[in-house]
mmCIF file with all atom_site columns, C-alpha atoms in Angstrom:
data_model
loop_
_atom_site.group_PDB
_atom_site.id
_atom_site.type_symbol
_atom_site.label_atom_id
_atom_site.label_alt_id
_atom_site.label_comp_id
_atom_site.label_asym_id
_atom_site.label_entity_id
_atom_site.label_seq_id
_atom_site.pdbx_PDB_ins_code
_atom_site.Cartn_x
_atom_site.Cartn_y
_atom_site.Cartn_z
_atom_site.occupancy
_atom_site.B_iso_or_equiv
_atom_site.pdbx_formal_charge
_atom_site.auth_seq_id
_atom_site.auth_comp_id
_atom_site.auth_asym_id
_atom_site.auth_atom_id
_atom_site.pdbx_PDB_model_num
ATOM 1   C CA . MET A 1 1   ? -10.969 73.263 32.280 1.00 79.00 ? 17  MET A CA 1
ATOM 2   C CA . SER A 1 2   ? -13.019 73.243 35.426 1.00 88.00 ? 18  SER A CA 1
ATOM 3   C CA . ILE A 1 3   ? -14.210 70.304 37.465 1.00 93.00 ? 19  ILE A CA 1
ATOM 4   C CA . ASP A 1 4   ? -16.715 70.064 40.267 1.00 95.00 ? 20  ASP A CA 1
ATOM 5   C CA . PHE A 1 5   ? -16.437 66.659 41.921 1.00 97.00 ? 21  PHE A CA 1
ATOM 6   C CA . SER A 1 6   ? -18.262 65.116 44.834 1.00 98.00 ? 22  SER A CA 1
ATOM 7   C CA . ALA A 1 7   ? -18.487 61.356 45.282 1.00 98.00 ? 23  ALA A CA 1
ATOM 8   C CA . GLN A 1 8   ? -19.181 58.875 48.014 1.00 98.00 ? 24  GLN A CA 1
ATOM 9   C CA . LEU A 1 9   ? -18.915 55.126 47.700 1.00 96.00 ? 25  LEU A CA 1
ATOM 10  C CA . HIS A 1 10  ? -18.228 52.031 49.713 1.00 93.00 ? 26  HIS A CA 1
ATOM 11  C CA . LEU A 1 11  ? -15.721 49.498 48.318 1.00 87.00 ? 27  LEU A CA 1
ATOM 12  C CA . GLY A 1 12  ? -15.337 46.522 50.631 1.00 88.00 ? 28  GLY A CA 1
ATOM 13  C CA . ARG A 1 13  ? -13.717 47.912 53.762 1.00 90.00 ? 29  ARG A CA 1
ATOM 14  C CA . PHE A 1 14  ? -12.861 51.189 52.026 1.00 90.00 ? 30  PHE A CA 1
ATOM 15  C CA . ASP A 1 15  ? -15.184 54.164 52.457 1.00 94.00 ? 31  ASP A CA 1
ATOM 16  C CA . TYR A 1 16  ? -14.518 56.877 49.898 1.00 96.00 ? 32  TYR A CA 1
ATOM 17  C CA . ASP A 1 17  ? -15.777 60.432 50.316 1.00 96.00 ? 33  ASP A CA 1
ATOM 18  C CA . ALA A 1 18  ? -14.168 63.212 48.281 1.00 96.00 ? 34  ALA A CA 1
ATOM 19  C CA . THR A 1 19  ? -15.222 66.684 47.233 1.00 96.00 ? 35  THR A CA 1
ATOM 20  C CA . PHE A 1 20  ? -13.233 69.269 45.298 1.00 95.00 ? 36  PHE A CA 1
ATOM 21  C CA . THR A 1 21  ? -13.585 72.019 42.740 1.00 94.00 ? 37  THR A CA 1
ATOM 22  C CA . ALA A 1 22  ? -10.739 73.015 40.454 1.00 92.00 ? 38  ALA A CA 1
ATOM 23  C CA . GLN A 1 23  ? -10.338 75.666 37.765 1.00 91.00 ? 39  GLN A CA 1
ATOM 24  C CA . ARG A 1 24  ? -7.062  74.556 36.209 1.00 80.00 ? 40  ARG A CA 1
ATOM 25  C CA . GLU A 1 25  ? -5.640  73.162 33.015 1.00 82.00 ? 41  GLU A CA 1
ATOM 26  C CA . ILE A 1 26  ? -3.487  70.813 35.087 1.00 88.00 ? 42  ILE A CA 1
ATOM 27  C CA . LEU A 1 27  ? -4.686  69.202 38.284 1.00 89.00 ? 43  LEU A CA 1
ATOM 28  C CA . VAL A 1 28  ? -2.551  66.814 40.332 1.00 91.00 ? 44  VAL A CA 1
ATOM 29  C CA . LEU A 1 29  ? -4.020  64.421 42.885 1.00 92.00 ? 45  LEU A CA 1
ATOM 30  C CA . PHE A 1 30  ? -1.365  63.673 45.465 1.00 91.00 ? 46  PHE A CA 1
ATOM 31  C CA . GLY A 1 31  ? -1.687  61.364 48.447 1.00 92.00 ? 47  GLY A CA 1
ATOM 32  C CA . HIS A 1 32  ? -0.456  58.236 50.126 1.00 93.00 ? 48  HIS A CA 1
ATOM 33  C CA . SER A 1 33  ? -1.107  54.748 48.784 1.00 90.00 ? 49  SER A CA 1
ATOM 34  C CA . GLY A 1 34  ? -4.739  53.788 49.283 1.00 88.00 ? 50  GLY A CA 1
ATOM 35  C CA . ALA A 1 35  ? -5.983  57.374 49.604 1.00 91.00 ? 51  ALA A CA 1
ATOM 36  C CA . GLY A 1 36  ? -8.375  57.034 46.658 1.00 93.00 ? 52  GLY A CA 1
ATOM 37  C CA . LYS A 1 37  ? -6.527  58.782 43.829 1.00 95.00 ? 53  LYS A CA 1
ATOM 38  C CA . SER A 1 38  ? -7.236  55.970 41.346 1.00 94.00 ? 54  SER A CA 1
ATOM 39  C CA . VAL A 1 39  ? -10.850 55.733 42.540 1.00 96.00 ? 55  VAL A CA 1
ATOM 40  C CA . THR A 1 40  ? -11.250 59.447 41.785 1.00 97.00 ? 56  THR A CA 1
ATOM 41  C CA . LEU A 1 41  ? -9.907  59.019 38.244 1.00 96.00 ? 57  LEU A CA 1
ATOM 42  C CA . GLN A 1 42  ? -12.051 55.913 37.669 1.00 96.00 ? 58  GLN A CA 1
ATOM 43  C CA . ALA A 1 43  ? -15.160 57.807 38.804 1.00 97.00 ? 59  ALA A CA 1
ATOM 44  C CA . ILE A 1 44  ? -14.384 60.737 36.477 1.00 97.00 ? 60  ILE A CA 1
ATOM 45  C CA . ALA A 1 45  ? -13.808 58.306 33.587 1.00 96.00 ? 61  ALA A CA 1
ATOM 46  C CA . GLY A 1 46  ? -17.048 56.463 34.351 1.00 97.00 ? 62  GLY A CA 1
ATOM 47  C CA . LEU A 1 47  ? -15.410 53.138 35.181 1.00 96.00 ? 63  LEU A CA 1
ATOM 48  C CA . ILE A 1 48  ? -16.902 53.027 38.668 1.00 96.00 ? 64  ILE A CA 1
ATOM 49  C CA . ARG A 1 49  ? -20.191 54.472 39.834 1.00 96.00 ? 65  ARG A CA 1
ATOM 50  C CA . PRO A 1 50  ? -20.323 56.340 43.136 1.00 97.00 ? 66  PRO A CA 1
ATOM 51  C CA . GLN A 1 51  ? -23.327 55.650 45.349 1.00 97.00 ? 67  GLN A CA 1
ATOM 52  C CA . ALA A 1 52  ? -23.856 59.396 45.735 1.00 98.00 ? 68  ALA A CA 1
ATOM 53  C CA . GLY A 1 53  ? -22.505 62.655 44.372 1.00 98.00 ? 69  GLY A CA 1
ATOM 54  C CA . HIS A 1 54  ? -21.998 64.544 41.141 1.00 98.00 ? 70  HIS A CA 1
ATOM 55  C CA . ILE A 1 55  ? -19.244 65.065 38.577 1.00 98.00 ? 71  ILE A CA 1
ATOM 56  C CA . ASP A 1 56  ? -19.248 68.108 36.300 1.00 96.00 ? 72  ASP A CA 1
ATOM 57  C CA . GLY A 1 57  ? -16.548 69.120 33.830 1.00 91.00 ? 73  GLY A CA 1
ATOM 58  C CA . ASP A 1 58  ? -16.684 72.556 32.207 1.00 88.00 ? 74  ASP A CA 1
ATOM 59  C CA . GLY A 1 59  ? -20.348 72.792 33.180 1.00 89.00 ? 75  GLY A CA 1
ATOM 60  C CA . VAL A 1 60  ? -21.245 69.431 31.619 1.00 94.00 ? 76  VAL A CA 1
ATOM 61  C CA . THR A 1 61  ? -22.669 66.967 34.132 1.00 97.00 ? 77  THR A CA 1
ATOM 62  C CA . VAL A 1 62  ? -21.515 63.390 33.529 1.00 97.00 ? 78  VAL A CA 1
ATOM 63  C CA . PHE A 1 63  ? -22.758 61.947 36.829 1.00 98.00 ? 79  PHE A CA 1
ATOM 64  C CA . ASP A 1 64  ? -25.442 63.051 39.276 1.00 98.00 ? 80  ASP A CA 1
ATOM 65  C CA . SER A 1 65  ? -26.919 60.477 41.635 1.00 98.00 ? 81  SER A CA 1
ATOM 66  C CA . SER A 1 66  ? -29.812 62.751 42.631 1.00 98.00 ? 82  SER A CA 1
ATOM 67  C CA . LYS A 1 67  ? -30.946 62.949 38.979 1.00 97.00 ? 83  LYS A CA 1
ATOM 68  C CA . GLY A 1 68  ? -30.114 59.346 38.054 1.00 97.00 ? 84  GLY A CA 1
ATOM 69  C CA . LEU A 1 69  ? -27.598 60.603 35.471 1.00 98.00 ? 85  LEU A CA 1
ATOM 70  C CA . ASP A 1 70  ? -24.549 58.452 34.722 1.00 98.00 ? 86  ASP A CA 1
ATOM 71  C CA . LEU A 1 71  ? -23.057 58.902 31.255 1.00 97.00 ? 87  LEU A CA 1
ATOM 72  C CA . PRO A 1 72  ? -21.195 55.800 30.052 1.00 96.00 ? 88  PRO A CA 1
ATOM 73  C CA . PRO A 1 73  ? -17.404 56.116 29.656 1.00 93.00 ? 89  PRO A CA 1
ATOM 74  C CA . GLN A 1 74  ? -17.554 56.392 25.859 1.00 89.00 ? 90  GLN A CA 1
ATOM 75  C CA . ARG A 1 75  ? -19.780 59.499 26.143 1.00 91.00 ? 91  ARG A CA 1
ATOM 76  C CA . ARG A 1 76  ? -17.609 61.336 28.684 1.00 93.00 ? 92  ARG A CA 1
ATOM 77  C CA . ASN A 1 77  ? -14.925 62.481 26.209 1.00 90.00 ? 93  ASN A CA 1
ATOM 78  C CA . VAL A 1 78  ? -12.122 61.399 28.564 1.00 92.00 ? 94  VAL A CA 1
ATOM 79  C CA . GLY A 1 79  ? -8.753  59.855 27.711 1.00 92.00 ? 95  GLY A CA 1
ATOM 80  C CA . TYR A 1 80  ? -7.467  57.624 30.502 1.00 93.00 ? 96  TYR A CA 1
ATOM 81  C CA . VAL A 1 81  ? -4.141  55.863 31.028 1.00 93.00 ? 97  VAL A CA 1
ATOM 82  C CA . VAL A 1 82  ? -4.524  53.348 33.854 1.00 91.00 ? 98  VAL A CA 1
ATOM 83  C CA . GLN A 1 83  ? -1.707  52.232 36.182 1.00 88.00 ? 99  GLN A CA 1
ATOM 84  C CA . ASP A 1 84  ? -1.109  48.903 34.449 1.00 87.00 ? 100 ASP A CA 1
ATOM 85  C CA . LEU A 1 85  ? -1.441  50.542 30.992 1.00 87.00 ? 101 LEU A CA 1
ATOM 86  C CA . ALA A 1 86  ? -3.994  47.912 29.807 1.00 91.00 ? 102 ALA A CA 1
ATOM 87  C CA . LEU A 1 87  ? -2.499  47.422 26.357 1.00 96.00 ? 103 LEU A CA 1
ATOM 88  C CA . PHE A 1 88  ? -4.149  44.702 24.300 1.00 96.00 ? 104 PHE A CA 1
ATOM 89  C CA . PRO A 1 89  ? -1.517  41.924 24.206 1.00 96.00 ? 105 PRO A CA 1
ATOM 90  C CA . HIS A 1 90  ? -2.852  40.425 20.948 1.00 98.00 ? 106 HIS A CA 1
ATOM 91  C CA . MET A 1 91  ? -2.640  43.751 19.088 1.00 98.00 ? 107 MET A CA 1
ATOM 92  C CA . SER A 1 92  ? 0.389   45.489 17.625 1.00 98.00 ? 108 SER A CA 1
ATOM 93  C CA . VAL A 1 93  ? 1.471   48.953 18.718 1.00 98.00 ? 109 VAL A CA 1
ATOM 94  C CA . ALA A 1 94  ? -0.357  50.534 15.762 1.00 97.00 ? 110 ALA A CA 1
ATOM 95  C CA . GLU A 1 95  ? -3.512  48.509 16.443 1.00 97.00 ? 111 GLU A CA 1
ATOM 96  C CA . ASN A 1 96  ? -3.484  49.508 20.127 1.00 97.00 ? 112 ASN A CA 1
ATOM 97  C CA . VAL A 1 97  ? -3.243  53.190 19.194 1.00 97.00 ? 113 VAL A CA 1
ATOM 98  C CA . ALA A 1 98  ? -5.798  52.936 16.359 1.00 96.00 ? 114 ALA A CA 1
ATOM 99  C CA . PHE A 1 99  ? -8.266  51.369 18.793 1.00 95.00 ? 115 PHE A CA 1
ATOM 100 C CA . GLY A 1 100 ? -8.540  54.745 20.518 1.00 90.00 ? 116 GLY A CA 1
ATOM 101 C CA . VAL A 1 101 ? -9.175  56.785 17.365 1.00 91.00 ? 117 VAL A CA 1
ATOM 102 C CA . ALA A 1 102 ? -12.677 58.273 17.240 1.00 82.00 ? 118 ALA A CA 1
ATOM 103 C CA . ARG A 1 103 ? -15.096 57.363 14.475 1.00 83.00 ? 119 ARG A CA 1
ATOM 104 C CA . GLY A 1 104 ? -14.989 59.592 11.447 1.00 84.00 ? 120 GLY A CA 1
ATOM 105 C CA . VAL A 1 105 ? -11.242 60.203 11.800 1.00 86.00 ? 121 VAL A CA 1
ATOM 106 C CA . ASP A 1 106 ? -8.667  58.694 9.428  1.00 93.00 ? 122 ASP A CA 1
ATOM 107 C CA . ARG A 1 107 ? -7.290  55.955 11.717 1.00 93.00 ? 123 ARG A CA 1
ATOM 108 C CA . GLN A 1 108 ? -4.091  55.354 9.790  1.00 94.00 ? 124 GLN A CA 1
ATOM 109 C CA . MET A 1 109 ? -3.192  59.041 9.595  1.00 96.00 ? 125 MET A CA 1
ATOM 110 C CA . ARG A 1 110 ? -4.044  59.760 13.252 1.00 96.00 ? 126 ARG A CA 1
ATOM 111 C CA . THR A 1 111 ? -2.124  56.669 14.411 1.00 97.00 ? 127 THR A CA 1
ATOM 112 C CA . ALA A 1 112 ? 0.971   57.659 12.406 1.00 97.00 ? 128 ALA A CA 1
ATOM 113 C CA . GLU A 1 113 ? 0.741   61.217 13.770 1.00 97.00 ? 129 GLU A CA 1
ATOM 114 C CA . LEU A 1 114 ? 0.638   60.018 17.395 1.00 97.00 ? 130 LEU A CA 1
ATOM 115 C CA . LEU A 1 115 ? 3.397   57.441 16.936 1.00 98.00 ? 131 LEU A CA 1
ATOM 116 C CA . GLY A 1 116 ? 5.591   60.209 15.531 1.00 97.00 ? 132 GLY A CA 1
ATOM 117 C CA . LEU A 1 117 ? 4.686   62.614 18.322 1.00 96.00 ? 133 LEU A CA 1
ATOM 118 C CA . LEU A 1 118 ? 5.696   60.075 20.974 1.00 96.00 ? 134 LEU A CA 1
ATOM 119 C CA . GLY A 1 119 ? 8.827   58.787 19.242 1.00 96.00 ? 135 GLY A CA 1
ATOM 120 C CA . LEU A 1 120 ? 7.374   55.391 18.368 1.00 97.00 ? 136 LEU A CA 1
ATOM 121 C CA . GLN A 1 121 ? 7.993   55.357 14.607 1.00 96.00 ? 137 GLN A CA 1
ATOM 122 C CA . GLY A 1 122 ? 9.276   51.941 13.578 1.00 96.00 ? 138 GLY A CA 1
ATOM 123 C CA . PHE A 1 123 ? 7.382   50.231 16.417 1.00 98.00 ? 139 PHE A CA 1
ATOM 124 C CA . GLU A 1 124 ? 4.088   49.927 14.525 1.00 97.00 ? 140 GLU A CA 1
ATOM 125 C CA . HIS A 1 125 ? 4.224   46.129 14.124 1.00 98.00 ? 141 HIS A CA 1
ATOM 126 C CA . ARG A 1 126 ? 5.770   45.310 17.494 1.00 98.00 ? 142 ARG A CA 1
ATOM 127 C CA . MET A 1 127 ? 3.712   43.562 20.150 1.00 98.00 ? 143 MET A CA 1
ATOM 128 C CA . PRO A 1 128 ? 3.395   45.071 23.656 1.00 97.00 ? 144 PRO A CA 1
ATOM 129 C CA . ARG A 1 129 ? 5.352   42.235 25.307 1.00 96.00 ? 145 ARG A CA 1
ATOM 130 C CA . THR A 1 130 ? 8.430   43.171 23.224 1.00 98.00 ? 146 THR A CA 1
ATOM 131 C CA . LEU A 1 131 ? 8.478   46.782 24.459 1.00 96.00 ? 147 LEU A CA 1
ATOM 132 C CA . SER A 1 132 ? 10.163  48.341 27.470 1.00 93.00 ? 148 SER A CA 1
ATOM 133 C CA . GLY A 1 133 ? 7.984   49.751 30.242 1.00 90.00 ? 149 GLY A CA 1
ATOM 134 C CA . GLY A 1 134 ? 8.511   53.308 29.017 1.00 90.00 ? 150 GLY A CA 1
ATOM 135 C CA . GLN A 1 135 ? 7.631   52.339 25.442 1.00 94.00 ? 151 GLN A CA 1
ATOM 136 C CA . GLN A 1 136 ? 4.473   50.587 26.646 1.00 94.00 ? 152 GLN A CA 1
ATOM 137 C CA . GLN A 1 137 ? 3.550   53.706 28.581 1.00 93.00 ? 153 GLN A CA 1
ATOM 138 C CA . ARG A 1 138 ? 3.970   55.871 25.477 1.00 95.00 ? 154 ARG A CA 1
ATOM 139 C CA . VAL A 1 139 ? 1.730   53.489 23.495 1.00 96.00 ? 155 VAL A CA 1
ATOM 140 C CA . ALA A 1 140 ? -0.939  53.742 26.208 1.00 95.00 ? 156 ALA A CA 1
ATOM 141 C CA . LEU A 1 141 ? -0.599  57.539 26.171 1.00 95.00 ? 157 LEU A CA 1
ATOM 142 C CA . ALA A 1 142 ? -0.918  57.615 22.367 1.00 96.00 ? 158 ALA A CA 1
ATOM 143 C CA . ARG A 1 143 ? -4.094  55.521 22.588 1.00 96.00 ? 159 ARG A CA 1
ATOM 144 C CA . ALA A 1 144 ? -5.562  57.913 25.193 1.00 95.00 ? 160 ALA A CA 1
ATOM 145 C CA . LEU A 1 145 ? -4.624  60.953 23.072 1.00 95.00 ? 161 LEU A CA 1
ATOM 146 C CA . ALA A 1 146 ? -6.120  59.369 19.944 1.00 94.00 ? 162 ALA A CA 1
ATOM 147 C CA . ARG A 1 147 ? -9.645  60.317 21.016 1.00 87.00 ? 163 ARG A CA 1
ATOM 148 C CA . ASP A 1 148 ? -8.917  64.075 21.134 1.00 87.00 ? 164 ASP A CA 1
ATOM 149 C CA . ALA A 1 149 ? -10.612 64.019 24.523 1.00 88.00 ? 165 ALA A CA 1
ATOM 150 C CA . ARG A 1 150 ? -11.379 67.152 26.533 1.00 87.00 ? 166 ARG A CA 1
ATOM 151 C CA . VAL A 1 151 ? -9.718  65.599 29.588 1.00 90.00 ? 167 VAL A CA 1
ATOM 152 C CA . LEU A 1 152 ? -6.664  63.362 29.888 1.00 92.00 ? 168 LEU A CA 1
ATOM 153 C CA . LEU A 1 153 ? -6.401  61.313 33.083 1.00 94.00 ? 169 LEU A CA 1
ATOM 154 C CA . LEU A 1 154 ? -3.033  59.748 33.928 1.00 94.00 ? 170 LEU A CA 1
ATOM 155 C CA . ASP A 1 155 ? -2.886  57.262 36.805 1.00 94.00 ? 171 ASP A CA 1
ATOM 156 C CA . GLU A 1 156 ? 0.712   56.939 38.086 1.00 88.00 ? 172 GLU A CA 1
ATOM 157 C CA . PRO A 1 157 ? 2.062   58.607 34.921 1.00 81.00 ? 173 PRO A CA 1
ATOM 158 C CA . PHE A 1 158 ? 5.755   58.218 35.747 1.00 75.00 ? 174 PHE A CA 1
ATOM 159 C CA . SER A 1 159 ? 5.709   54.643 37.033 1.00 72.00 ? 175 SER A CA 1
ATOM 160 C CA . ALA A 1 160 ? 7.317   53.115 33.934 1.00 58.00 ? 176 ALA A CA 1
ATOM 161 C CA . LEU A 1 161 ? 9.767   55.891 33.085 1.00 56.00 ? 177 LEU A CA 1
#
């Protein structure tokens, strides 16, 4: 996986300007609180739009301000686990995971596969509020993995463990 990232944006009193290129399977963004790590992940995922810059992954451009290109999140083939996990409180564990399964894939089979992979068998009908922080994090990870995305973004991945 390679990424070529350059983005500038202004968020309130926060000016963000980051540029990097990486040719790695695993890339870690490390910095102090407020440095812009989450902003970087949100820009890659398509959840925020930089005022200027470009984002390319494996030679595929998903954002380029000079060309007016900004692929929506659902077309970026990215799995993303946000800091607060963002589980749907009205959905069971299985429903939360199945929500992430791509069209054309057997939802029930893929959901069962991911629940097994992450040690969540027997939790299918539980609601998020009844789970520990680590269990909630595994559900969020399963939902992100359900898409078979090219890229998996984890924001504060060890916060609930």
